[in-house]
Coordinates of C-alpha atoms in Angstrom, one line a residue:
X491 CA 0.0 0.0 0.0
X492 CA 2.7 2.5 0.8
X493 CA 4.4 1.7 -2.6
X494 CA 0.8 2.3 -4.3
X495 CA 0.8 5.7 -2.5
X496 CA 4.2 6.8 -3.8
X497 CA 3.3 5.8 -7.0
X498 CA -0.4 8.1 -7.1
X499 CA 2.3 10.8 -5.5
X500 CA 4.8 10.7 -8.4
X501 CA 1.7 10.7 -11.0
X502 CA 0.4 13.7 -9.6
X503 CA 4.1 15.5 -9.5
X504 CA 4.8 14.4 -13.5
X505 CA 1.4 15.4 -14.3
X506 CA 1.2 18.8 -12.0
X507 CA 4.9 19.8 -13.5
X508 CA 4.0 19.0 -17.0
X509 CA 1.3 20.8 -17.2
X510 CA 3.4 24.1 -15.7
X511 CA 6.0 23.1 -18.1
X512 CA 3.1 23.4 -21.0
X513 CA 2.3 26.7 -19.6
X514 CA 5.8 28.0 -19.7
X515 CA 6.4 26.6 -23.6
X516 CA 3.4 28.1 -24.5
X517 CA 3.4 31.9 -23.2
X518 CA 7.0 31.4 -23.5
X519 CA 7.1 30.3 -27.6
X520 CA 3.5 29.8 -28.9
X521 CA 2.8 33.2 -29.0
X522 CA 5.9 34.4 -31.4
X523 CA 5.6 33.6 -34.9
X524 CA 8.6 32.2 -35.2
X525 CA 9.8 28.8 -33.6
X526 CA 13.4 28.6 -31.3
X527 CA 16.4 27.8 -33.3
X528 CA 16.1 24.4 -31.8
X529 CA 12.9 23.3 -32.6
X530 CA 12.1 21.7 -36.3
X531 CA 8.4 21.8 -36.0
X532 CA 5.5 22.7 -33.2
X533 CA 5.8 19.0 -32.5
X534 CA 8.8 19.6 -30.7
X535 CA 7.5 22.2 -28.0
X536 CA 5.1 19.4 -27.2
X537 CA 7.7 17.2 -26.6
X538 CA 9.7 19.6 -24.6
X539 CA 6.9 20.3 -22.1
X540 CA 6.6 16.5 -21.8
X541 CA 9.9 15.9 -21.1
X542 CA 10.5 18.6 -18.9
X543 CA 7.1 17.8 -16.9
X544 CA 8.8 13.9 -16.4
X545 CA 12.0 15.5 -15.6
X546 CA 10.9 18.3 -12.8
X547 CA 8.2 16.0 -11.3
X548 CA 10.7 13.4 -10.7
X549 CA 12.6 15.6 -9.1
X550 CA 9.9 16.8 -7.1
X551 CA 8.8 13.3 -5.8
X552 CA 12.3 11.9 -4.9
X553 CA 12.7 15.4 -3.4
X554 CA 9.4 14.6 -1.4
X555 CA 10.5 11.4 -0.6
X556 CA 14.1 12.0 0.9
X557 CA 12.1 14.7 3.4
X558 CA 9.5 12.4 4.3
X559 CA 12.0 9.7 5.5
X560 CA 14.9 11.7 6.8
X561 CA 15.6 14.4 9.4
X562 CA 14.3 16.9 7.4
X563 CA 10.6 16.4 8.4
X564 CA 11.0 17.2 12.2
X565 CA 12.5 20.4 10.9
X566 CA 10.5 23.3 10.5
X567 CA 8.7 23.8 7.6
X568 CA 10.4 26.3 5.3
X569 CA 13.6 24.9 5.8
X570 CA 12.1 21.5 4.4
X571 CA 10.7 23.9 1.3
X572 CA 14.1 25.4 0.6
X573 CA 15.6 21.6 0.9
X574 CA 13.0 20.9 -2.3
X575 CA 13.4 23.6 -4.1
X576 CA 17.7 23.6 -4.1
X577 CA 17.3 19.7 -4.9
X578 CA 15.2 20.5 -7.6
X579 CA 17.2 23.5 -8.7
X580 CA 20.3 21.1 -8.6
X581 CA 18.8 18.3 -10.0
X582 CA 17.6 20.3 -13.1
X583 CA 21.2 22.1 -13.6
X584 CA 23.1 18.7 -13.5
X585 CA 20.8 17.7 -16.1
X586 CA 20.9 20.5 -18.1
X587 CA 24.9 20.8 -17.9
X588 CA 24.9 16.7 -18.9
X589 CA 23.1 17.3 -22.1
X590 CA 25.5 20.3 -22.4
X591 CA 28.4 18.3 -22.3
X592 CA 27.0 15.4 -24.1
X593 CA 26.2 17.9 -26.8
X594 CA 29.7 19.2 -26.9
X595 CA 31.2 15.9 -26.9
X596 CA 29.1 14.9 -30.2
X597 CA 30.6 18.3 -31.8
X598 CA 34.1 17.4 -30.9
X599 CA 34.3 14.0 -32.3
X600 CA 32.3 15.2 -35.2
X601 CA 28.9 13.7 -34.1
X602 CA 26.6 16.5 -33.6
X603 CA 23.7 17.2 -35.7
X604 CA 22.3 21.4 -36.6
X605 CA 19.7 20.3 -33.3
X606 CA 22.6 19.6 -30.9
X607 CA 25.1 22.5 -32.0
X608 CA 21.9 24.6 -30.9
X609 CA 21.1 23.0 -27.9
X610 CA 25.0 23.7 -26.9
X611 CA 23.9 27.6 -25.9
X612 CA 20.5 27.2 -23.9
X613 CA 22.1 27.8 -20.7
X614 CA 23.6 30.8 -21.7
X615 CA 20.0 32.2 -23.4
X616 CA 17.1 34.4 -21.2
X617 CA 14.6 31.8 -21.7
X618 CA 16.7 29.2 -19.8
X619 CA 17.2 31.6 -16.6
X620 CA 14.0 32.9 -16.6
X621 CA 12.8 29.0 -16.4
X622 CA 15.0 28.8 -13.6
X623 CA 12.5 31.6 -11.7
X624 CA 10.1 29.5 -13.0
X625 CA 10.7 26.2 -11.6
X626 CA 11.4 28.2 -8.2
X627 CA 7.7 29.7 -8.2
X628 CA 6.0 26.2 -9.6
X629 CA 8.0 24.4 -6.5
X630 CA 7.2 27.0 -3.7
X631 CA 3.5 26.7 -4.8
X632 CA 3.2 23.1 -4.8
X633 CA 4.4 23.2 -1.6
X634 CA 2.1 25.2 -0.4
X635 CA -1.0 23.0 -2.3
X636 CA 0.5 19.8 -0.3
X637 CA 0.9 21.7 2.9
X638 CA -2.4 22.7 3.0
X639 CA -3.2 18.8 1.9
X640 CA -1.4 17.7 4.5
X641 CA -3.4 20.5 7.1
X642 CA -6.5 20.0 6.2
X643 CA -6.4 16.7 4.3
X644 CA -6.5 16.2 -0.1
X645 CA -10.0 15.5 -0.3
X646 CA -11.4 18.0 2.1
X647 CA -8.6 20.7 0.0
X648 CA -10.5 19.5 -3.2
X649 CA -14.1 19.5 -2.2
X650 CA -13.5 22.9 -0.7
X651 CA -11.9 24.2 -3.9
X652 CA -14.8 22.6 -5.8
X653 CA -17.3 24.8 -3.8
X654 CA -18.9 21.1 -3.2
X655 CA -20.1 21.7 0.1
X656 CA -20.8 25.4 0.3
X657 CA -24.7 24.7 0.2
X658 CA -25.4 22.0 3.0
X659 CA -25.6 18.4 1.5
X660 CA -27.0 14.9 3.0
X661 CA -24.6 12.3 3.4
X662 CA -24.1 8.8 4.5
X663 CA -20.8 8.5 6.7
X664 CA -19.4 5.9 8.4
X665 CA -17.5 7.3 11.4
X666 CA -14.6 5.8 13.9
X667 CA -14.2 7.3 17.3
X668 CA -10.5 6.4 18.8
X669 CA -9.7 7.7 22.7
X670 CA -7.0 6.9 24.6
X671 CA -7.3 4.9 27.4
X672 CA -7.2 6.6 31.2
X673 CA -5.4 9.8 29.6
X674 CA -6.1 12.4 32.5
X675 CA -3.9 10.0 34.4
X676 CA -1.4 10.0 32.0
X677 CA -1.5 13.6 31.6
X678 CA -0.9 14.5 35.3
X679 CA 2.0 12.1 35.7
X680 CA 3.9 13.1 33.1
X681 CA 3.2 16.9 32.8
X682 CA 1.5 19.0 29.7
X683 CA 4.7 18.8 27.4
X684 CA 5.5 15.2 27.7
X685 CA 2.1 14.5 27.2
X686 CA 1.8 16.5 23.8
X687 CA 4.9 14.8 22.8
X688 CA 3.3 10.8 23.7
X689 CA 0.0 12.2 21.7
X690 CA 2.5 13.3 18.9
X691 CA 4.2 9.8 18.5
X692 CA 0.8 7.9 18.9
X693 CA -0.9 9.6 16.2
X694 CA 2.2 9.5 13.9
X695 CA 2.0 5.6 14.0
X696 CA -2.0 6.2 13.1
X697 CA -1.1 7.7 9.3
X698 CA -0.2 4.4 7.3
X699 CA -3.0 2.6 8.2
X700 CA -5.4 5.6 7.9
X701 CA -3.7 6.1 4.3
X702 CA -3.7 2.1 3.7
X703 CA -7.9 1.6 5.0
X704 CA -9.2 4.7 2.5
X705 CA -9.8 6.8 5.4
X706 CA -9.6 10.8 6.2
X707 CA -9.2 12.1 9.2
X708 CA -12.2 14.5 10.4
X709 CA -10.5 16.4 13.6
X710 CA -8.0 15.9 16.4
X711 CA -9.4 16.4 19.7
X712 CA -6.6 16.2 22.4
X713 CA -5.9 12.5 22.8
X714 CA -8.8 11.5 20.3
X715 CA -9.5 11.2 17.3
X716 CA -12.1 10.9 14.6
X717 CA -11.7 9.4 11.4
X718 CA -14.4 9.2 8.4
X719 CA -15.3 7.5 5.3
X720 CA -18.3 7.4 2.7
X721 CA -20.2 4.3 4.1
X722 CA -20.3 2.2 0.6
X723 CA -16.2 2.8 1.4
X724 CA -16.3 2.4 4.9
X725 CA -17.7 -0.9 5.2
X726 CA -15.7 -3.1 2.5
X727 CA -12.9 -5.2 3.4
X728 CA -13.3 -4.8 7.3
X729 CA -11.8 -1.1 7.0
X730 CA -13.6 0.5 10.1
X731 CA -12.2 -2.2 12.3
X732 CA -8.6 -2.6 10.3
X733 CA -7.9 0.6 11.8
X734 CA -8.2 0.4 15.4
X735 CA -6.9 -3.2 15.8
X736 CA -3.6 -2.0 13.3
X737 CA -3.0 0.7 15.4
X738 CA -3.2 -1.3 18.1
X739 CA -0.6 -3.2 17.0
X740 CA 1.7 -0.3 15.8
X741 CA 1.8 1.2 19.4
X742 CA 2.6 -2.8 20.4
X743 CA 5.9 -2.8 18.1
X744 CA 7.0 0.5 19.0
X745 CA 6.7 -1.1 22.7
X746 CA 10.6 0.0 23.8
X747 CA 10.1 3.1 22.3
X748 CA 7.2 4.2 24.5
X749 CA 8.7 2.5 27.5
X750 CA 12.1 4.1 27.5
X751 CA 10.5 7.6 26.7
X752 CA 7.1 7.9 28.7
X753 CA 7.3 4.4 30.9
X754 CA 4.4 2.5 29.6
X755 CA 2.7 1.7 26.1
X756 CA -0.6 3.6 25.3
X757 CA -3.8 1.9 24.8
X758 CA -6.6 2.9 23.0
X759 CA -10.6 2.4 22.8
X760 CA -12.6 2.6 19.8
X761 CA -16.2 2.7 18.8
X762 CA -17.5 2.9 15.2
X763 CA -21.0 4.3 14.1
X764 CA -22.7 5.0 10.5
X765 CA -25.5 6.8 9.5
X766 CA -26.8 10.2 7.6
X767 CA -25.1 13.1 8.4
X768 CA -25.7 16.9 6.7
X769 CA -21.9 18.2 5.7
X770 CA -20.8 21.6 5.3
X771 CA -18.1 24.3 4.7
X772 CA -18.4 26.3 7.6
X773 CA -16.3 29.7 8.7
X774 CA -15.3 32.7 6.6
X775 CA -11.4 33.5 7.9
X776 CA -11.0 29.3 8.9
X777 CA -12.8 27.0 6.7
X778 CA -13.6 23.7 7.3
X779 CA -16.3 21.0 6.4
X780 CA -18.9 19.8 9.2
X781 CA -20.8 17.1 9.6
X782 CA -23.7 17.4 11.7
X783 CA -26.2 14.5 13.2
X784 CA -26.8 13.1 16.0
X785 CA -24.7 9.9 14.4
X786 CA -21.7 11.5 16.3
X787 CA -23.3 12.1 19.6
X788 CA -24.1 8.2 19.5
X789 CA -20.9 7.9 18.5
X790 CA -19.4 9.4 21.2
X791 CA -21.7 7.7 23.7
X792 CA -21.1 4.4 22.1
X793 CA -17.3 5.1 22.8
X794 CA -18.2 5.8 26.4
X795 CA -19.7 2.1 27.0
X796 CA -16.1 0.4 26.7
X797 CA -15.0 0.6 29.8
X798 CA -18.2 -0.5 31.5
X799 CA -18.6 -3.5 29.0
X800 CA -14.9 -4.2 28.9
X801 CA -14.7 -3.7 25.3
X802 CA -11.6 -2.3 23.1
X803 CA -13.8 -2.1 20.7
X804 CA -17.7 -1.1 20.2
X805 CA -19.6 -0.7 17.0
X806 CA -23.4 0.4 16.9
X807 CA -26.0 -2.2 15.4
X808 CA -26.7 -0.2 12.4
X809 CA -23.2 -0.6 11.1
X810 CA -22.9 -4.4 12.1
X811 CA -25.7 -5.2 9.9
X812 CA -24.1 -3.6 7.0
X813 CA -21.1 -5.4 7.8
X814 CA -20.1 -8.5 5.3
X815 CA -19.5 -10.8 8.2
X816 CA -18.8 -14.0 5.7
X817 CA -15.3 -13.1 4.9
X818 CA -14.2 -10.9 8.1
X819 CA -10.9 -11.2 10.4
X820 CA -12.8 -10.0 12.8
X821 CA -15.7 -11.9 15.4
X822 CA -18.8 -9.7 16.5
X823 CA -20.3 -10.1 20.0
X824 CA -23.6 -9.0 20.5
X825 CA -23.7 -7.4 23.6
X826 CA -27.6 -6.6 23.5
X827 CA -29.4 -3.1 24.0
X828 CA -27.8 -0.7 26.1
X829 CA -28.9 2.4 27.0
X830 CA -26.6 5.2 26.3
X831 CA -26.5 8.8 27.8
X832 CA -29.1 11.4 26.7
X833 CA -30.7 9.1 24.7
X834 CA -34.0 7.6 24.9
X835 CA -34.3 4.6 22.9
X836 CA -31.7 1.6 23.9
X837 CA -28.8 1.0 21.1
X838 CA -27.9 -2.2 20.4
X839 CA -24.0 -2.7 20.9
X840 CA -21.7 -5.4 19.3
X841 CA -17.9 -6.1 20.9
X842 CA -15.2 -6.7 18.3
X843 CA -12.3 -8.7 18.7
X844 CA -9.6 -10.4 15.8
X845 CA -10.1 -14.0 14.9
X846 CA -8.4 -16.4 16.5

């Protein structure tokens, strides 16, 4: 799944850079009668926006890549945007001084077509260091498109730029409520900063398999969390419960970690809920899209019932019947009605626990 993910990340680069690339090669060449020295027909502009667009967005993934998995991501932002933008820089200048000097090689032994002997000056021409600017503003804004991805998530960025939810719109959600277990006593023994930092490395272990199960993640609330899908998504291939128990076993592996820095391993508690929900863009200065329903006040009061029922995990009776139970990893307990807080018909609750 993570290999799936880099590969939908360098599509989107090569495809974001060559169509910047087009841009440039157009107001650049298309709109001057005559064509560069270089070029034999329009064909070849084509081509060059191609090539550069492969070239640059390349450059941008791997640049992507070396920050994600290095250093470089615990440092603070900007310094991880000038990182991208001189390895892009450097990247495209080695390959531009390559060609150069393959060029000049193929002259020198008597090799080099009218095309090449052309070529040999691009460096040295305006158009080559005003696509130097170029790349430099493409890069800075890209980074700013996948920070705010990152901030506010990609499909939330999209919908939001698609005006999708400024009028109010009914939906059916499937929703996943995660809590960490006896957290006020955590807090108090270990102080406000230490605490902030155990909440930073739990959730950090909580991306892949939010990433690798479909899922978005609606809002952070202190030491919870609640995650989202559409319900047709939701529901296939046991993805509402993949999360919790994966996470579960994430914090389980990373047990020496947690034990030499905060002197225990976390534990969490889940419950899972679906139902119609009316989402929205809401805010003028801070925009974000809301769901409201009384699904998540269920939710939350399903969540509540785990440590009376000595569950890790609950899920509502609504969702379990949508559940494909034929081909699951996981085993369903019906625990009955139960009567939840504020509300005043009883709910009926299932447990869920792996397979054995």
């Amino acid at each position: 799944m993570r290999a799936s993910r880099q590969a939908k990340k360098l599509v989107f680069a090569i495809l974001a850079w060559t169509a910047s690339m087009a841009a440039f090669v157009f107001f650049r060449y298309a709109q001057t009668p005559d064509l560069p020295q270089w070029a034999v027909g329009s064909g070849d502009l084509a081509t060059l926006a191609i090539y550069m667009g492969i070239i640059f967005g390349s450059l941008h993934w791997l640049s992507n890549l070396i920050a994600d998995f290095s250093a470089i991501n615990r440092l603070p932002y900007v310094f991880s945007v000038i990182f991208k933008g001189l390895f892009l820089l450097l990247g495209a200048t080695t390959l531009a001084y390559i060609t150069q000097f393959l060029n000049m090689w193929a002259i020198e032994n008597h090799m080099a077509t009218l095309r090449q002997m052309l070529t040999v000056h691009i460096l040295y021409t305006p158009s080559f260091q005003a696509l130097i600017v170029y790349l430099v503003v493409v890069r800075v804004g890209l980074a700013f498109i996948e920070q705010m991805g990152l901030l506010v998530g990609p499909r939330v960025l999209m919908n939001i730029g698609m005006g999708k939810y400024h009028k109010p719109r009914y939906e059916q959600r499937l929703f996943l409520y995660l809590d960490m277990v006896a957290s006020t006593t955590h807090a108090e023994s270990l102080g406000d900063y230490r605490f902030s930092r155990l909440i930073q490395d739990s959730f950090s272990l909580l991306a892949d398999t939010v990433s690798n199960n479909e899922a978005e993640i609606y809002r952070y609330m202190g030491d919870a969390v609640l995650i989202h899908w559409p319900l047709e998504e939701g529901i296939v291939h046991d993805r509402c419960m993949n999360i919790y128990f994966e996470f579960s076993q994430q914090l389980n592996w990373q047990r020496q970690y947690f034990e030499e820095h905060y002197g225990f391993v976390p534990k969490f508690k889940a419950a899972a809920h679906c139902g119609q929900v009316v989402a929205a863009v809401v805010g003028v200065h801070k925009q974000e899209i809301s769901f409201f329903s009384d699904v998540l006040n269920t939710l939350a009061r399903l969540q509540d019932q785990c440590n009376p029922l000595g569950q890790r995990m609950l899920i509502s009776g609504n969702l379990a019947a949508r559940l494909d139970s034929s081909d699951s990893r996981y085993d369903l307990h019906n625990l009955g009605p139960v009567k939840l807080k504020g509300k005043q018909h009883s709910t009926i609750v299932y447990g869920v626990s792996p397979k054995l």
